[in-house]
Short mmCIF file of C-alpha atoms in Angstrom, two decimals:
data_model
loop_
_atom_site.label_atom_id
_atom_site.label_comp_id
_atom_site.label_asym_id
_atom_site.label_seq_id
_atom_site.Cartn_x
_atom_site.Cartn_y
_atom_site.Cartn_z
CA MET A 1 0.00 0.00 0.00
CA GLY A 2 1.20 3.52 -0.79
CA GLN A 3 1.76 6.05 1.94
CA PRO A 4 -1.29 8.18 2.78
CA THR A 5 -1.19 11.81 1.81
CA PRO A 6 -0.10 13.94 4.80
CA ALA A 7 -2.96 15.74 6.55
CA THR A 8 -1.75 19.14 5.36
CA ASP A 9 -3.00 21.46 2.67
CA ASP A 10 -0.45 23.60 0.85
CA GLY A 11 -3.09 25.02 -1.48
CA TRP A 12 -1.64 23.37 -4.60
CA TRP A 13 -5.16 22.77 -5.91
CA ARG A 14 -6.03 26.47 -6.05
CA SER A 15 -3.99 27.08 -9.20
CA ALA A 16 -3.32 23.59 -10.52
CA VAL A 17 -3.30 22.31 -14.09
CA ILE A 18 -5.04 18.95 -13.94
CA TYR A 19 -4.96 16.46 -16.81
CA GLN A 20 -7.96 14.20 -17.32
CA VAL A 21 -7.08 10.58 -18.14
CA TYR A 22 -9.74 8.42 -19.77
CA VAL A 23 -7.76 5.24 -19.16
CA ARG A 24 -9.44 3.08 -21.78
CA SER A 25 -8.26 5.44 -24.52
CA PHE A 26 -4.99 6.85 -23.18
CA ALA A 27 -2.31 4.23 -23.90
CA ASP A 28 -2.35 0.44 -24.24
CA GLY A 29 0.59 -1.13 -22.44
CA THR A 30 -0.43 -4.77 -22.92
CA GLY A 31 -1.32 -4.81 -26.63
CA ASP A 32 -4.97 -5.84 -26.29
CA GLY A 33 -6.42 -2.63 -27.74
CA THR A 34 -7.65 -1.25 -24.41
CA GLY A 35 -5.82 1.51 -22.59
CA ASP A 36 -4.56 0.46 -19.18
CA LEU A 37 -2.54 1.48 -16.15
CA ALA A 38 0.62 0.03 -17.67
CA GLY A 39 0.15 2.41 -20.59
CA VAL A 40 -0.31 5.38 -18.27
CA ARG A 41 2.78 4.46 -16.25
CA ALA A 42 4.84 4.28 -19.45
CA ARG A 43 3.65 7.77 -20.44
CA LEU A 44 4.25 9.47 -17.10
CA PRO A 45 7.40 11.20 -18.47
CA TYR A 46 5.24 12.73 -21.22
CA LEU A 47 2.81 14.06 -18.60
CA ALA A 48 5.67 15.38 -16.49
CA GLU A 49 7.08 17.19 -19.52
CA LEU A 50 3.65 18.67 -20.19
CA GLY A 51 4.00 20.18 -16.73
CA VAL A 52 0.67 19.18 -15.18
CA ASP A 53 0.20 19.16 -11.41
CA ALA A 54 -2.25 16.28 -11.16
CA LEU A 55 -4.05 13.56 -13.07
CA TRP A 56 -7.79 12.98 -12.78
CA PHE A 57 -8.69 9.43 -13.74
CA ASN A 58 -12.12 8.48 -14.98
CA PRO A 59 -13.33 5.31 -13.19
CA TRP A 60 -10.80 2.49 -13.30
CA TYR A 61 -12.81 0.21 -11.02
CA ARG A 62 -14.20 -3.24 -11.75
CA SER A 63 -17.16 -2.69 -14.06
CA PRO A 64 -19.23 -4.38 -16.81
CA MET A 65 -18.52 -1.19 -18.84
CA LYS A 66 -22.13 -0.55 -19.79
CA ASP A 67 -21.39 3.17 -19.40
CA GLY A 68 -17.65 3.52 -19.79
CA GLY A 69 -16.91 2.43 -16.23
CA TYR A 70 -19.47 4.70 -14.57
CA ASP A 71 -21.34 1.53 -13.68
CA VAL A 72 -19.12 0.46 -10.78
CA ALA A 73 -19.30 -3.11 -9.49
CA ASP A 74 -16.46 -2.89 -6.95
CA TYR A 75 -14.82 0.35 -5.79
CA ARG A 76 -11.95 -1.46 -4.11
CA ALA A 77 -10.77 -3.33 -7.20
CA VAL A 78 -9.29 -2.17 -10.50
CA ASP A 79 -10.99 -3.62 -13.55
CA PRO A 80 -8.85 -6.43 -15.02
CA ALA A 81 -8.97 -4.68 -18.41
CA PHE A 82 -6.94 -1.87 -16.84
CA GLY A 83 -4.68 -3.79 -14.49
CA THR A 84 -4.61 -4.48 -10.77
CA LEU A 85 -4.90 -2.62 -7.51
CA ALA A 86 -1.17 -3.11 -7.01
CA GLU A 87 -0.52 -1.39 -10.36
CA ALA A 88 -2.77 1.49 -9.35
CA GLU A 89 -0.75 1.91 -6.16
CA LYS A 90 2.48 1.91 -8.16
CA LEU A 91 1.06 4.45 -10.59
CA ILE A 92 0.01 6.77 -7.77
CA ALA A 93 3.46 6.52 -6.19
CA GLU A 94 5.39 6.89 -9.46
CA ALA A 95 3.38 9.92 -10.49
CA ARG A 96 3.90 11.49 -7.08
CA GLY A 97 7.62 10.91 -7.49
CA LEU A 98 7.43 13.12 -10.59
CA GLY A 99 5.51 15.79 -8.69
CA ILE A 100 2.13 14.73 -10.10
CA ARG A 101 -0.78 14.04 -7.78
CA THR A 102 -3.66 11.66 -8.50
CA LEU A 103 -7.41 12.24 -8.36
CA VAL A 104 -9.91 9.42 -8.79
CA ASP A 105 -13.55 9.46 -9.82
CA ILE A 106 -16.35 8.54 -7.39
CA VAL A 107 -19.85 7.82 -8.74
CA PRO A 108 -22.09 8.13 -5.67
CA ASN A 109 -25.47 8.39 -7.38
CA HIS A 110 -25.55 4.79 -8.58
CA VAL A 111 -23.70 1.50 -8.88
CA SER A 112 -23.64 -1.28 -11.47
CA ASP A 113 -26.46 -3.78 -11.57
CA GLN A 114 -23.65 -6.30 -11.00
CA HIS A 115 -22.69 -4.72 -7.68
CA PRO A 116 -23.09 -7.21 -4.78
CA TRP A 117 -25.63 -4.95 -3.11
CA PHE A 118 -27.95 -4.88 -6.11
CA ARG A 119 -27.61 -8.57 -6.81
CA ALA A 120 -28.57 -9.26 -3.19
CA ALA A 121 -31.46 -6.82 -3.52
CA LEU A 122 -32.77 -8.68 -6.57
CA ALA A 123 -32.62 -11.89 -4.52
CA GLY A 124 -34.94 -10.31 -1.97
CA GLY A 125 -32.34 -9.47 0.67
CA PRO A 126 -32.41 -6.49 3.03
CA GLU A 127 -30.10 -4.69 0.55
CA ARG A 128 -33.31 -3.78 -1.27
CA GLU A 129 -33.52 -0.82 1.12
CA LEU A 130 -30.27 0.53 -0.32
CA PHE A 131 -32.00 1.30 -3.64
CA HIS A 132 -35.31 2.76 -4.79
CA PHE A 133 -37.79 -0.05 -5.45
CA ARG A 134 -41.44 0.87 -5.93
CA PRO A 135 -44.65 -0.70 -7.21
CA GLY A 136 -45.85 0.64 -10.53
CA ARG A 137 -48.86 2.75 -11.28
CA GLY A 138 -51.82 1.71 -13.37
CA GLU A 139 -54.37 -1.03 -12.81
CA HIS A 140 -51.76 -3.79 -12.84
CA GLY A 141 -48.66 -1.79 -11.90
CA GLU A 142 -47.70 -1.67 -15.56
CA LEU A 143 -46.74 2.02 -15.51
CA PRO A 144 -43.57 3.49 -13.95
CA PRO A 145 -43.92 4.81 -10.39
CA ASN A 146 -43.45 8.42 -11.53
CA ASP A 147 -42.66 10.51 -14.61
CA TRP A 148 -38.91 10.83 -14.10
CA GLN A 149 -36.84 10.49 -17.24
CA SER A 150 -33.36 9.00 -17.59
CA GLU A 151 -30.49 11.33 -18.45
CA PHE A 152 -29.85 8.90 -21.31
CA GLY A 153 -33.43 9.04 -22.62
CA GLY A 154 -36.58 7.09 -21.81
CA PRO A 155 -38.11 6.38 -18.39
CA ALA A 156 -35.87 6.33 -15.33
CA TRP A 157 -37.49 3.08 -14.21
CA THR A 158 -37.12 -0.58 -15.14
CA ARG A 159 -39.63 -3.25 -14.16
CA LEU A 160 -38.51 -6.56 -12.67
CA PRO A 161 -40.18 -9.95 -13.12
CA ASP A 162 -41.67 -9.68 -9.62
CA GLY A 163 -43.58 -6.58 -10.74
CA ASP A 164 -41.62 -3.94 -8.84
CA TRP A 165 -39.72 -1.15 -10.54
CA TYR A 166 -36.28 0.25 -9.67
CA LEU A 167 -34.96 3.76 -10.26
CA HIS A 168 -32.02 4.62 -12.52
CA LEU A 169 -31.44 8.23 -13.54
CA PHE A 170 -28.97 6.93 -16.12
CA ALA A 171 -28.85 3.49 -17.80
CA PRO A 172 -30.92 0.54 -16.52
CA GLU A 173 -27.62 -1.11 -15.61
CA GLN A 174 -26.98 1.76 -13.15
CA PRO A 175 -29.50 1.52 -10.28
CA ASP A 176 -29.65 4.61 -8.07
CA LEU A 177 -28.62 4.31 -4.45
CA ASN A 178 -30.85 5.37 -1.57
CA TRP A 179 -28.87 8.10 0.18
CA ALA A 180 -31.38 8.23 3.03
CA HIS A 181 -29.94 4.92 4.24
CA PRO A 182 -26.99 5.23 6.67
CA ALA A 183 -25.22 2.20 5.16
CA VAL A 184 -24.91 4.01 1.83
CA ARG A 185 -23.32 7.01 3.51
CA GLN A 186 -20.95 4.90 5.58
CA GLU A 187 -19.86 2.85 2.58
CA HIS A 188 -18.85 5.91 0.61
CA GLU A 189 -16.91 7.40 3.49
CA ASP A 190 -15.09 4.07 3.76
CA ILE A 191 -14.37 4.15 0.01
CA LEU A 192 -12.85 7.61 0.34
CA ARG A 193 -10.58 6.41 3.13
CA PHE A 194 -9.61 3.35 1.09
CA TRP A 195 -8.22 5.49 -1.72
CA PHE A 196 -6.81 8.25 0.45
CA GLU A 197 -4.82 5.59 2.31
CA ARG A 198 -3.31 4.66 -1.06
CA GLY A 199 -2.02 8.15 -1.65
CA VAL A 200 -4.82 9.60 -3.75
CA ALA A 201 -4.79 13.39 -3.40
CA GLY A 202 -8.36 14.10 -4.37
CA VAL A 203 -11.69 12.94 -5.73
CA ARG A 204 -13.89 14.07 -8.58
CA ILE A 205 -17.57 13.54 -7.71
CA ASP A 206 -19.76 12.45 -10.60
CA SER A 207 -23.29 13.89 -10.88
CA ALA A 208 -22.72 15.50 -7.51
CA ALA A 209 -26.09 17.26 -7.28
CA LEU A 210 -28.30 14.24 -7.96
CA LEU A 211 -27.74 11.88 -5.03
CA VAL A 212 -30.61 12.71 -2.66
CA LYS A 213 -34.22 12.11 -3.70
CA HIS A 214 -37.49 13.34 -2.22
CA PRO A 215 -38.65 10.49 0.03
CA GLU A 216 -42.01 10.24 -1.76
CA LEU A 217 -40.45 10.29 -5.26
CA PRO A 218 -43.13 12.66 -6.63
CA ASP A 219 -43.57 13.50 -10.30
CA VAL A 220 -41.40 16.22 -11.75
CA THR A 221 -44.01 18.91 -12.30
CA GLU A 222 -43.44 22.25 -13.98
CA GLY A 223 -41.84 24.64 -11.55
CA ARG A 224 -41.65 22.21 -8.64
CA ASP A 225 -39.44 23.73 -5.96
CA PRO A 226 -37.42 22.17 -4.55
CA HIS A 227 -36.74 19.67 -7.31
CA PRO A 228 -37.40 16.06 -6.27
CA TYR A 229 -33.87 14.91 -7.07
CA VAL A 230 -31.65 17.83 -8.16
CA ASP A 231 -29.80 19.96 -5.60
CA ARG A 232 -31.64 18.77 -2.50
CA ASP A 233 -30.68 20.55 0.72
CA GLU A 234 -29.90 17.22 2.39
CA LEU A 235 -26.90 16.85 0.07
CA HIS A 236 -24.88 19.34 2.05
CA ASP A 237 -24.83 17.09 5.10
CA VAL A 238 -23.33 14.36 2.90
CA TYR A 239 -20.55 16.60 1.65
CA ARG A 240 -19.79 18.02 5.09
CA ALA A 241 -19.19 14.47 6.28
CA TRP A 242 -17.00 13.79 3.24
CA ARG A 243 -15.01 16.98 3.84
CA ALA A 244 -14.23 15.85 7.37
CA VAL A 245 -12.74 12.65 5.92
CA ALA A 246 -10.78 14.50 3.24
CA ASP A 247 -9.35 16.95 5.76
CA GLU A 248 -7.76 14.07 7.67
CA TYR A 249 -5.62 13.36 4.60
CA GLY A 250 -5.20 16.82 3.11
CA ALA A 251 -7.24 15.62 0.12
CA VAL A 252 -9.46 17.72 -2.13
CA PHE A 253 -12.77 17.44 -3.99
CA VAL A 254 -14.05 18.69 -7.32
CA GLY A 255 -17.76 18.26 -7.90
CA GLU A 256 -19.62 17.84 -11.16
CA VAL A 257 -22.36 20.32 -10.31
CA TRP A 258 -24.62 21.53 -13.13
CA LEU A 259 -26.80 24.30 -11.64
CA PRO A 260 -28.07 27.50 -13.25
CA ASP A 261 -28.53 29.26 -9.88
CA ALA A 262 -25.20 30.87 -8.90
CA GLU A 263 -26.12 31.16 -5.23
CA ARG A 264 -27.17 27.51 -5.01
CA PHE A 265 -24.00 26.49 -6.85
CA ALA A 266 -21.77 28.40 -4.43
CA ARG A 267 -23.30 26.62 -1.43
CA TYR A 268 -21.39 23.47 -2.44
CA LEU A 269 -18.13 25.41 -2.17
CA ARG A 270 -18.47 26.64 1.39
CA PRO A 271 -15.34 26.04 3.45
CA ASP A 272 -16.70 22.88 5.07
CA GLU A 273 -17.94 21.26 1.85
CA LEU A 274 -16.31 20.80 -1.57
CA HIS A 275 -13.04 22.53 -2.46
CA THR A 276 -13.96 23.15 -6.10
CA ALA A 277 -16.65 22.41 -8.68
CA PHE A 278 -16.57 22.33 -12.44
CA ASN A 279 -17.47 25.55 -14.24
CA PHE A 280 -19.62 24.57 -17.18
CA SER A 281 -20.73 28.05 -18.25
CA PHE A 282 -17.27 28.82 -19.66
CA MET A 283 -17.18 25.57 -21.63
CA SER A 284 -20.73 26.21 -22.84
CA CYS A 285 -19.98 29.64 -24.31
CA PRO A 286 -19.90 30.25 -28.04
CA TRP A 287 -16.83 31.93 -29.50
CA ASP A 288 -18.01 35.42 -28.62
CA ALA A 289 -15.99 38.00 -26.69
CA ALA A 290 -18.87 39.57 -24.79
CA ARG A 291 -20.32 36.26 -23.69
CA LEU A 292 -16.96 34.83 -22.68
CA ARG A 293 -16.17 37.94 -20.64
CA ARG A 294 -19.55 37.72 -18.95
CA SER A 295 -18.96 34.04 -18.18
CA ILE A 296 -15.53 34.82 -16.69
CA ASP A 297 -16.88 37.70 -14.59
CA ASP A 298 -19.89 35.70 -13.40
CA THR A 299 -17.74 32.70 -12.55
CA LEU A 300 -15.32 34.73 -10.46
CA ALA A 301 -18.20 36.55 -8.74
CA GLU A 302 -19.90 33.23 -7.89
CA HIS A 303 -16.78 31.88 -6.22
CA ALA A 304 -15.68 35.03 -4.38
CA PRO A 305 -18.16 34.89 -1.45
CA VAL A 306 -16.99 31.40 -0.44
CA GLY A 307 -13.31 31.91 -1.20
CA ALA A 308 -13.15 28.98 -3.61
CA PRO A 309 -11.03 29.00 -6.76
CA ALA A 310 -12.78 28.86 -10.11
CA THR A 311 -12.21 26.01 -12.53
CA TRP A 312 -11.79 26.35 -16.29
CA VAL A 313 -12.31 23.54 -18.76
CA LEU A 314 -12.76 23.47 -22.54
CA CYS A 315 -13.67 19.82 -23.01
CA ASN A 316 -14.11 16.51 -21.22
CA HIS A 317 -15.14 12.91 -21.91
CA ASP A 318 -18.80 13.91 -22.34
CA VAL A 319 -18.37 16.86 -24.71
CA THR A 320 -17.61 17.35 -28.39
CA ARG A 321 -13.91 18.16 -28.73
CA THR A 322 -12.92 21.81 -28.72
CA VAL A 323 -11.43 21.91 -32.22
CA THR A 324 -14.62 20.55 -33.73
CA ARG A 325 -16.95 22.63 -31.58
CA TYR A 326 -15.14 25.87 -32.32
CA GLY A 327 -15.01 25.00 -36.02
CA ARG A 328 -18.79 25.12 -36.30
CA ALA A 329 -20.92 28.13 -37.04
CA ASP A 330 -22.67 27.69 -33.69
CA THR A 331 -19.98 26.99 -31.11
CA GLY A 332 -22.31 26.95 -28.13
CA PHE A 333 -22.32 23.80 -26.03
CA ASP A 334 -25.35 21.72 -26.90
CA PHE A 335 -25.51 17.97 -27.26
CA ALA A 336 -27.67 18.58 -30.32
CA THR A 337 -24.59 19.99 -32.10
CA LYS A 338 -23.23 16.45 -32.20
CA ALA A 339 -25.58 15.59 -35.04
CA PHE A 340 -24.06 13.35 -37.68
CA GLY A 341 -22.38 15.15 -40.55
CA THR A 342 -22.34 18.62 -39.00
CA PRO A 343 -19.93 20.67 -41.17
CA THR A 344 -16.75 21.73 -39.39
CA ASP A 345 -13.86 23.95 -40.43
CA LEU A 346 -10.97 22.25 -38.63
CA ALA A 347 -8.47 24.97 -39.51
CA LEU A 348 -10.75 27.57 -37.92
CA GLY A 349 -11.48 25.31 -34.97
CA THR A 350 -7.80 24.64 -34.37
CA ARG A 351 -6.94 28.33 -34.46
CA ARG A 352 -9.68 29.10 -31.96
CA ALA A 353 -8.77 26.15 -29.76
CA ARG A 354 -5.20 27.46 -29.51
CA ALA A 355 -6.51 30.86 -28.49
CA ALA A 356 -8.95 29.33 -26.01
CA ALA A 357 -6.13 27.33 -24.42
CA LEU A 358 -4.15 30.50 -23.78
CA LEU A 359 -7.23 32.25 -22.46
CA SER A 360 -8.12 29.50 -19.98
CA LEU A 361 -4.53 29.05 -18.79
CA ALA A 362 -4.21 32.79 -18.13
CA LEU A 363 -7.21 32.89 -15.79
CA PRO A 364 -6.99 32.51 -12.00
CA GLY A 365 -7.90 29.14 -10.54
CA VAL A 366 -7.73 25.53 -11.70
CA VAL A 367 -7.47 24.43 -15.33
CA TYR A 368 -8.52 20.96 -16.49
CA VAL A 369 -7.09 19.58 -19.74
CA TYR A 370 -8.85 16.57 -21.25
CA GLN A 371 -6.44 14.07 -22.81
CA GLY A 372 -5.83 14.80 -26.47
CA GLU A 373 -6.74 18.47 -26.22
CA GLU A 374 -3.01 19.21 -26.02
CA LEU A 375 -2.72 17.40 -29.38
CA GLY A 376 -5.53 19.38 -30.99
CA LEU A 377 -7.59 16.26 -31.68
CA PRO A 378 -10.92 16.81 -33.44
CA GLU A 379 -14.09 14.88 -32.73
CA ALA A 380 -14.07 11.56 -34.56
CA ASP A 381 -16.94 10.10 -36.54
CA ILE A 382 -17.57 6.60 -35.23
CA PRO A 383 -19.14 4.02 -37.57
CA LEU A 384 -22.65 3.19 -36.40
CA ASP A 385 -21.80 -0.44 -35.76
CA ARG A 386 -18.89 0.54 -33.49
CA ILE A 387 -20.65 3.02 -31.20
CA GLU A 388 -20.66 1.81 -27.60
CA ASP A 389 -22.07 4.80 -25.73
CA PRO A 390 -25.53 3.92 -24.32
CA MET A 391 -26.75 7.43 -25.14
CA HIS A 392 -26.84 6.40 -28.80
CA ALA A 393 -29.07 3.38 -28.30
CA ARG A 394 -31.28 5.05 -25.68
CA SER A 395 -31.92 7.97 -28.06
CA GLY A 396 -33.08 5.64 -30.83
CA GLY A 397 -29.97 6.50 -32.83
CA THR A 398 -30.61 10.24 -33.00
CA ASP A 399 -27.69 11.09 -30.69
CA PRO A 400 -24.29 9.81 -31.85
CA GLY A 401 -23.18 9.63 -28.24
CA ARG A 402 -19.87 10.58 -26.69
CA ASP A 403 -17.52 8.06 -28.25
CA GLY A 404 -16.24 10.62 -30.76
CA CYS A 405 -14.20 12.36 -28.05
CA ARG A 406 -13.01 9.06 -26.56
CA VAL A 407 -11.04 7.65 -29.49
CA PRO A 408 -7.63 6.24 -28.41
CA LEU A 409 -4.76 8.71 -28.56
CA PRO A 410 -2.09 8.79 -31.29
CA TRP A 411 1.39 8.56 -29.83
CA ALA A 412 3.78 7.63 -32.64
CA ALA A 413 3.15 8.52 -36.28
CA GLY A 414 5.16 5.62 -37.72
CA GLU A 415 3.77 2.80 -35.58
CA PRO A 416 0.66 0.63 -36.05
CA HIS A 417 -2.47 2.24 -34.60
CA ALA A 418 -0.49 5.47 -34.23
CA GLY A 419 1.45 3.96 -31.35
CA PHE A 420 -1.56 3.43 -29.09
CA GLY A 421 -0.89 -0.30 -28.71
CA GLY A 422 -3.08 -3.10 -30.03
CA GLU A 423 -6.02 -2.56 -32.38
CA PRO A 424 -8.01 0.11 -30.53
CA TRP A 425 -11.38 -0.64 -28.95
CA LEU A 426 -12.74 2.37 -30.87
CA PRO A 427 -11.50 2.90 -34.44
CA GLN A 428 -9.02 5.71 -35.04
CA PRO A 429 -9.93 7.87 -38.05
CA ASP A 430 -7.82 7.93 -41.19
CA GLY A 431 -5.03 10.43 -40.77
CA TRP A 432 -5.03 10.15 -36.96
CA ALA A 433 -1.25 9.67 -37.02
CA ALA A 434 -0.85 13.27 -38.19
CA TYR A 435 -1.74 14.31 -34.62
CA ALA A 436 0.78 11.93 -33.00
CA ALA A 437 2.59 13.19 -29.93
CA ASP A 438 6.04 12.27 -31.22
CA ARG A 439 5.53 14.30 -34.39
CA GLN A 440 4.16 17.30 -32.49
CA ALA A 441 7.02 17.20 -29.99
CA GLU A 442 9.42 18.01 -32.85
CA ASP A 443 7.26 20.80 -34.32
CA PRO A 444 7.71 24.19 -32.60
CA GLY A 445 4.36 25.34 -33.98
CA SER A 446 2.33 22.34 -32.81
CA MET A 447 -0.52 22.34 -30.32
CA LEU A 448 1.52 20.16 -27.97
CA ARG A 449 4.43 22.60 -27.91
CA LEU A 450 1.98 25.46 -27.29
CA TYR A 451 0.46 23.68 -24.28
CA ARG A 452 3.86 22.79 -22.85
CA GLU A 453 5.08 26.36 -23.09
CA ALA A 454 1.83 27.80 -21.74
CA VAL A 455 1.85 25.54 -18.69
CA ARG A 456 5.51 26.42 -18.07
CA LEU A 457 4.88 30.17 -18.32
CA ARG A 458 1.56 30.24 -16.50
CA PRO A 459 3.05 31.39 -13.16
CA VAL A 460 3.85 34.80 -14.68
CA PHE A 461 0.19 35.69 -14.13
CA GLY A 462 0.52 35.44 -10.36
CA ASP A 463 -2.39 34.75 -8.03
CA GLY A 464 -4.63 37.78 -8.34
CA PRO A 465 -7.85 38.37 -10.29
CA PRO A 466 -7.83 39.77 -13.82
CA THR A 467 -8.05 43.49 -14.48
CA TRP A 468 -9.84 44.13 -17.76
CA LEU A 469 -8.09 46.52 -20.12
CA PRO A 470 -9.62 48.83 -22.74
CA ALA A 471 -9.95 46.90 -25.99
CA PRO A 472 -11.79 47.09 -29.32
CA ASP A 473 -15.10 45.30 -29.73
CA GLY A 474 -14.58 41.57 -30.01
CA VAL A 475 -11.28 41.62 -28.12
CA LEU A 476 -10.60 40.34 -24.61
CA ALA A 477 -7.64 41.92 -22.83
CA PHE A 478 -6.72 41.65 -19.17
CA ALA A 479 -3.76 41.95 -16.85
CA ARG A 480 -2.69 39.78 -13.95
CA ALA A 481 0.52 40.54 -12.07
CA ASP A 482 2.93 41.87 -14.73
CA ALA A 483 1.50 39.82 -17.61
CA LEU A 484 -1.24 40.53 -20.15
CA CYS A 485 -3.51 38.19 -22.09
CA VAL A 486 -5.11 39.43 -25.29
CA VAL A 487 -7.56 37.37 -27.38
CA ASN A 488 -8.88 38.65 -30.69
CA LEU A 489 -12.34 37.27 -31.45
CA SER A 490 -13.17 40.06 -33.89
CA ASP A 491 -13.12 39.86 -37.68
CA THR A 492 -10.02 42.00 -38.20
CA PRO A 493 -6.43 42.19 -36.89
CA VAL A 494 -5.91 44.49 -33.89
CA ASP A 495 -2.95 46.39 -32.47
CA LEU A 496 -1.38 45.01 -29.33
CA PRO A 497 -1.43 47.08 -26.13
CA ALA A 498 1.82 48.55 -24.84
CA HIS A 499 4.12 45.83 -23.57
CA SER A 500 7.78 45.10 -22.92
CA ALA A 501 7.96 41.58 -24.39
CA LEU A 502 5.97 38.96 -26.25
CA LEU A 503 5.87 35.88 -24.03
CA LEU A 504 3.76 33.46 -26.09
CA ALA A 505 1.50 33.59 -29.13
CA GLY A 506 -1.16 31.16 -30.27
CA GLY A 507 -0.22 31.99 -33.85
CA PRO A 508 1.99 34.37 -35.81
CA LEU A 509 1.31 38.10 -35.79
CA ASP A 510 0.64 39.72 -39.15
CA THR A 511 3.30 41.64 -41.07
CA ALA A 512 2.31 44.86 -39.27
CA GLY A 513 2.78 43.23 -35.87
CA ARG A 514 -0.97 43.08 -35.23
CA LEU A 515 -2.88 40.25 -33.60
CA PRO A 516 -4.88 38.30 -36.22
CA ARG A 517 -8.45 37.16 -35.69
CA ASP A 518 -9.02 34.07 -33.54
CA THR A 519 -5.56 34.37 -32.01
CA ALA A 520 -4.31 35.00 -28.47
CA VAL A 521 -1.02 36.29 -27.03
CA TRP A 522 0.61 36.58 -23.64
CA LEU A 523 2.64 39.75 -23.10
CA ARG A 524 4.87 41.10 -20.38
CA ALA A 525 3.65 44.50 -19.29
#
């Protein structure tokens, strides 16, 4: 077992760059076509050279993989497809030796239908109380107990042969836990301790606002307040108890909290609850200067009253990749934009993605980088017969799902499968090798080299908030410490503000020394 993290907090997480690892698609160290812990361990020098402070791993636990590992069957075991618990402990220790901390994913809303608790519940055991089982409505119980809909489409209920129904806000293979039961709470606190004892420095909490349900499970009616299962007040007691556990180890939390109400959102970030939460408004913005500035200002204002750092993210394992999204006419975040065949200008998207990277890395707080973003990967079109994401099937084929951003990474241009390993579990598009890390490492103008240099230079912005500078319409310009960030989202080149040195540019200036459209620069004041 690795050594537990010391029960101290040096504040590293307030300004960290955290790299998201989707293990299944990162690197295959055993040659079976599935990414694994051996592959991650072999690529730790790459991650160290990138300069990241921590790695956030999507679930690596034992799972039937009905939803990419978010259907957890055993939180204390690594899935054999990825390796072993001993390998996970080695990975945590080896990364820490390179100055890189580890965060793991916890999925508290639900478990796999293969979890021992649910299997015992189906057999009629007392574990039935750990889930939400209800009789159906209608004359013969043939209708679901309420009108709740799954996040993946269709009813959030599945009927069993005995006539009862069970709740699943996601796939039927992911039954929701009953967080009113003390055993559920105790189990998750024990899980946290299990991983903190192995040196994990933090936890990302999946669907963090959905755990607690109204005890009567009423219908979701228009305007119901409070909502029967989103952002229930009882949740805060759960996270206060979790925070007490984390504080023993100096560990941190980041919550996946999707809430439109800024005040309600900030409640999760009070000093005795979560350390941070994902900021989705920034990721959701179209490529528009006024809206991005408003998102930045609103985000910082939301976090200020509770003293929590903001987080900035451009993409993750659930979202169309940045290059593709910014290469569309409508760059707003909307799952509907994933429609098959949506035209994309990859040159435009790449230029904007480079600028967005410099913008996000210049802001105060925590930056998350999803694997492959540093390579400028576009969204991939997955053949219909190869799509695995349950969102596709549950939508009747209208939603292509999230597999397009989960295609295995290209590491070496001259090797089979672009150096990923064995034949990948998801097909790599033609030309994928052009994005290979080894090729980009040798190209001073590549996306990879831009990210490496930006992460290295990021400390020049100091710790303070941004001060907005006068700028033409469509241009974002701000100062932090003695550095400036300027992003041109207008249609024409613009003059740079007064400065003493050019630190980093997302692309070349024009012949007159002006900043071209869809380009960002960092300057020394």
